Short mmCIF file of C-alpha atoms in Angstrom, two decimals:
data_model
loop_
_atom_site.label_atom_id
_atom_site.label_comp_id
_atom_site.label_asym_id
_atom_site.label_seq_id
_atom_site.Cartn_x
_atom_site.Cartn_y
_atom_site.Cartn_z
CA UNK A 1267 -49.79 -30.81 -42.87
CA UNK A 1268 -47.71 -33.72 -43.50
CA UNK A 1269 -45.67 -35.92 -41.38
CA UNK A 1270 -42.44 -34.04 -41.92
CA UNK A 1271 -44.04 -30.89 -40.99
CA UNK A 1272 -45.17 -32.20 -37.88
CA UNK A 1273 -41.95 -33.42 -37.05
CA UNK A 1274 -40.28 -30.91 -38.03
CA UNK A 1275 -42.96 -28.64 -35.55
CA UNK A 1276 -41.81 -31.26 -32.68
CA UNK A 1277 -37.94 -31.32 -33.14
CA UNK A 1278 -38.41 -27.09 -32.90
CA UNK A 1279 -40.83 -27.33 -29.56
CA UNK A 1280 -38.02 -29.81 -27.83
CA UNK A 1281 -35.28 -27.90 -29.31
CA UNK A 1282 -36.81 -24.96 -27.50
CA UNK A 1283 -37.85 -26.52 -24.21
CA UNK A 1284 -34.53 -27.97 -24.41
CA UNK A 1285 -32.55 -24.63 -24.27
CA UNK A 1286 -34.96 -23.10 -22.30
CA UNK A 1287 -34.42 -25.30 -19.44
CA UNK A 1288 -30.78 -25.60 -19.74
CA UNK A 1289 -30.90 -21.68 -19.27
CA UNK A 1290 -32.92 -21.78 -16.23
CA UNK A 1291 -30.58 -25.07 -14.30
CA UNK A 1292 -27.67 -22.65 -15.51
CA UNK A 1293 -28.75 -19.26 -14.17
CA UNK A 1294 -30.13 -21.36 -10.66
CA UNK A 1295 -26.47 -21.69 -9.43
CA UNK A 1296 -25.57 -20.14 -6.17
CA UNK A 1297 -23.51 -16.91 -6.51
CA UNK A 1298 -19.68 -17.69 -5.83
CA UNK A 1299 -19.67 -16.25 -2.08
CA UNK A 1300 -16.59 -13.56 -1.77
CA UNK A 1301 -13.79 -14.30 0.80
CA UNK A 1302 -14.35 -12.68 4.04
CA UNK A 1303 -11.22 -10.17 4.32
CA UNK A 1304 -8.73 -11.62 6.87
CA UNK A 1305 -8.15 -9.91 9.88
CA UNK A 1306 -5.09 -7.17 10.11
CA UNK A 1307 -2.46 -8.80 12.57
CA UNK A 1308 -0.76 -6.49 15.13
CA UNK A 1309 2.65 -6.04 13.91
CA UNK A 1310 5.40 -5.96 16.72
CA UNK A 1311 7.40 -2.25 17.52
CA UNK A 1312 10.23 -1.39 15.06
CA UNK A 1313 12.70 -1.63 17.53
CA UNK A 1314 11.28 -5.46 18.59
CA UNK A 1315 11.55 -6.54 14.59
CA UNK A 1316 15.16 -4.89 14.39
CA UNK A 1317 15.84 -7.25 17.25
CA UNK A 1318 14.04 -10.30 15.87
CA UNK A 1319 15.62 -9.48 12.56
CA UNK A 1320 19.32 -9.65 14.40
CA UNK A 1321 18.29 -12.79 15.93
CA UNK A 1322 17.36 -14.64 12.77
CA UNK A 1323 20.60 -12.89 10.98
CA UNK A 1324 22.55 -14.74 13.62
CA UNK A 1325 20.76 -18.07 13.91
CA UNK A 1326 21.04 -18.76 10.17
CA UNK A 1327 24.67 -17.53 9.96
CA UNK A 1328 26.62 -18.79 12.64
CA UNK A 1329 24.50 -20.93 14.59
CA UNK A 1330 25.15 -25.27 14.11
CA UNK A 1331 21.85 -26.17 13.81
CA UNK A 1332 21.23 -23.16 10.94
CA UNK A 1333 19.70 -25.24 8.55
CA UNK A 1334 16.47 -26.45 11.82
CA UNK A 1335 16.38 -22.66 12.03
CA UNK A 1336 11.64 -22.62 11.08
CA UNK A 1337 10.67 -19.95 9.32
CA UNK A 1338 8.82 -17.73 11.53
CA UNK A 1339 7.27 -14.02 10.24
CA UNK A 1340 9.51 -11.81 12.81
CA UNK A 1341 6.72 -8.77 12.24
CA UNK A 1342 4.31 -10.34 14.71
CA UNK A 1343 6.79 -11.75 17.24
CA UNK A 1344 6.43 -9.46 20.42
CA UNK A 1345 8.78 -10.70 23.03
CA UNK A 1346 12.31 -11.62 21.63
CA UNK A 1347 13.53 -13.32 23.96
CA UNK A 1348 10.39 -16.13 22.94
CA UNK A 1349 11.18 -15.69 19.73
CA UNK A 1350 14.94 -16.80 20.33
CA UNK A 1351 13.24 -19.98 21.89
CA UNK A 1352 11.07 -21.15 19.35
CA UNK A 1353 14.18 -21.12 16.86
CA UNK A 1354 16.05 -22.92 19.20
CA UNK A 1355 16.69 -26.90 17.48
CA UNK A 1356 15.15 -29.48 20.20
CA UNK A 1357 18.74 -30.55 20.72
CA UNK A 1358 20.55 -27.47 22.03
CA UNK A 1359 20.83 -26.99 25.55
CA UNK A 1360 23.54 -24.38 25.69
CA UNK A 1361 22.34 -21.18 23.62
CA UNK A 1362 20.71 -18.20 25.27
CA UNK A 1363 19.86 -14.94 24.94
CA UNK A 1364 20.44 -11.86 27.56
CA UNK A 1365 19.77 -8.50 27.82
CA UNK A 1366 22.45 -7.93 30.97
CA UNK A 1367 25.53 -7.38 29.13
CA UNK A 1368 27.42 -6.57 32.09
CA UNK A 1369 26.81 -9.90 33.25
CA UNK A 1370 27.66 -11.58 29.94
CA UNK A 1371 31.08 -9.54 29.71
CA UNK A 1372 32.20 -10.69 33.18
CA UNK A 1373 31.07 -14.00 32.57
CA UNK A 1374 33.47 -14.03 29.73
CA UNK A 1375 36.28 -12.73 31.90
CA UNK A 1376 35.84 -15.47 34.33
CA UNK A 1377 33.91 -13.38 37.08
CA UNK A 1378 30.81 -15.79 38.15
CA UNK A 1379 28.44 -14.86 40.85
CA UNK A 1380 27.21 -18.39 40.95
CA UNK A 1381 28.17 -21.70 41.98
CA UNK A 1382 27.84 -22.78 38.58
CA UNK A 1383 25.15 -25.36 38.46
#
């Protein structure tokens, strides 16, 4: 055997050590862990998201502060009258929402029950 060969035999043995320890540090990785699957939120009645929905319909169409209005998910807001609130802008202290319309019509014709503070 000559010098070549010899070297020849070395470059092959690193060349091999090389790769094979380049497969093992690659194939040691830890497995990509899967996302846990999120949790199903309650979704509100139909009749609560048809409300929501006519809430939000109103608030961004007639309402002065429609472009504050947040952007809130109106399937998972139970109570309406909460949801009204949190679209409320910081600065409005006249809007409301009722559910007595009776009340609301008479206070429109002028027929208070209150003292008015």
């Amino acid at each position: 055997m000559n010098i070549s060969e010899n070297k020849m035999s070395l470059l092959r043995k690193f060349l091999f050590l090389s790769v094979l320890l380049s497969g093992i540090i690659i194939s040691c990785d830890d497995p990509v862990p899967e996302p846990e699957p999120e949790e199903e939120k309650q979704k509100a009645p139909a009749l609560t998201i048809a409300i929501n929905d006519f809430i939000e319909s109103v608030m961004t169409d007639v309402y002065l502060w429609y472009n504050e209005v947040p952007d809130i998910d109106i399937r998972y807001e139970f109570d309406s009258k909460a949801y009204f609130d949190k679209l409320l802008y910081t600065e409005d202290k006249w809007s409301f929402v009722t559910d007595d319309v009776k009340k609301l019509e008479d206070s429109f014709e002028g027929k208070e029950t209150s003292y008015g503070w």
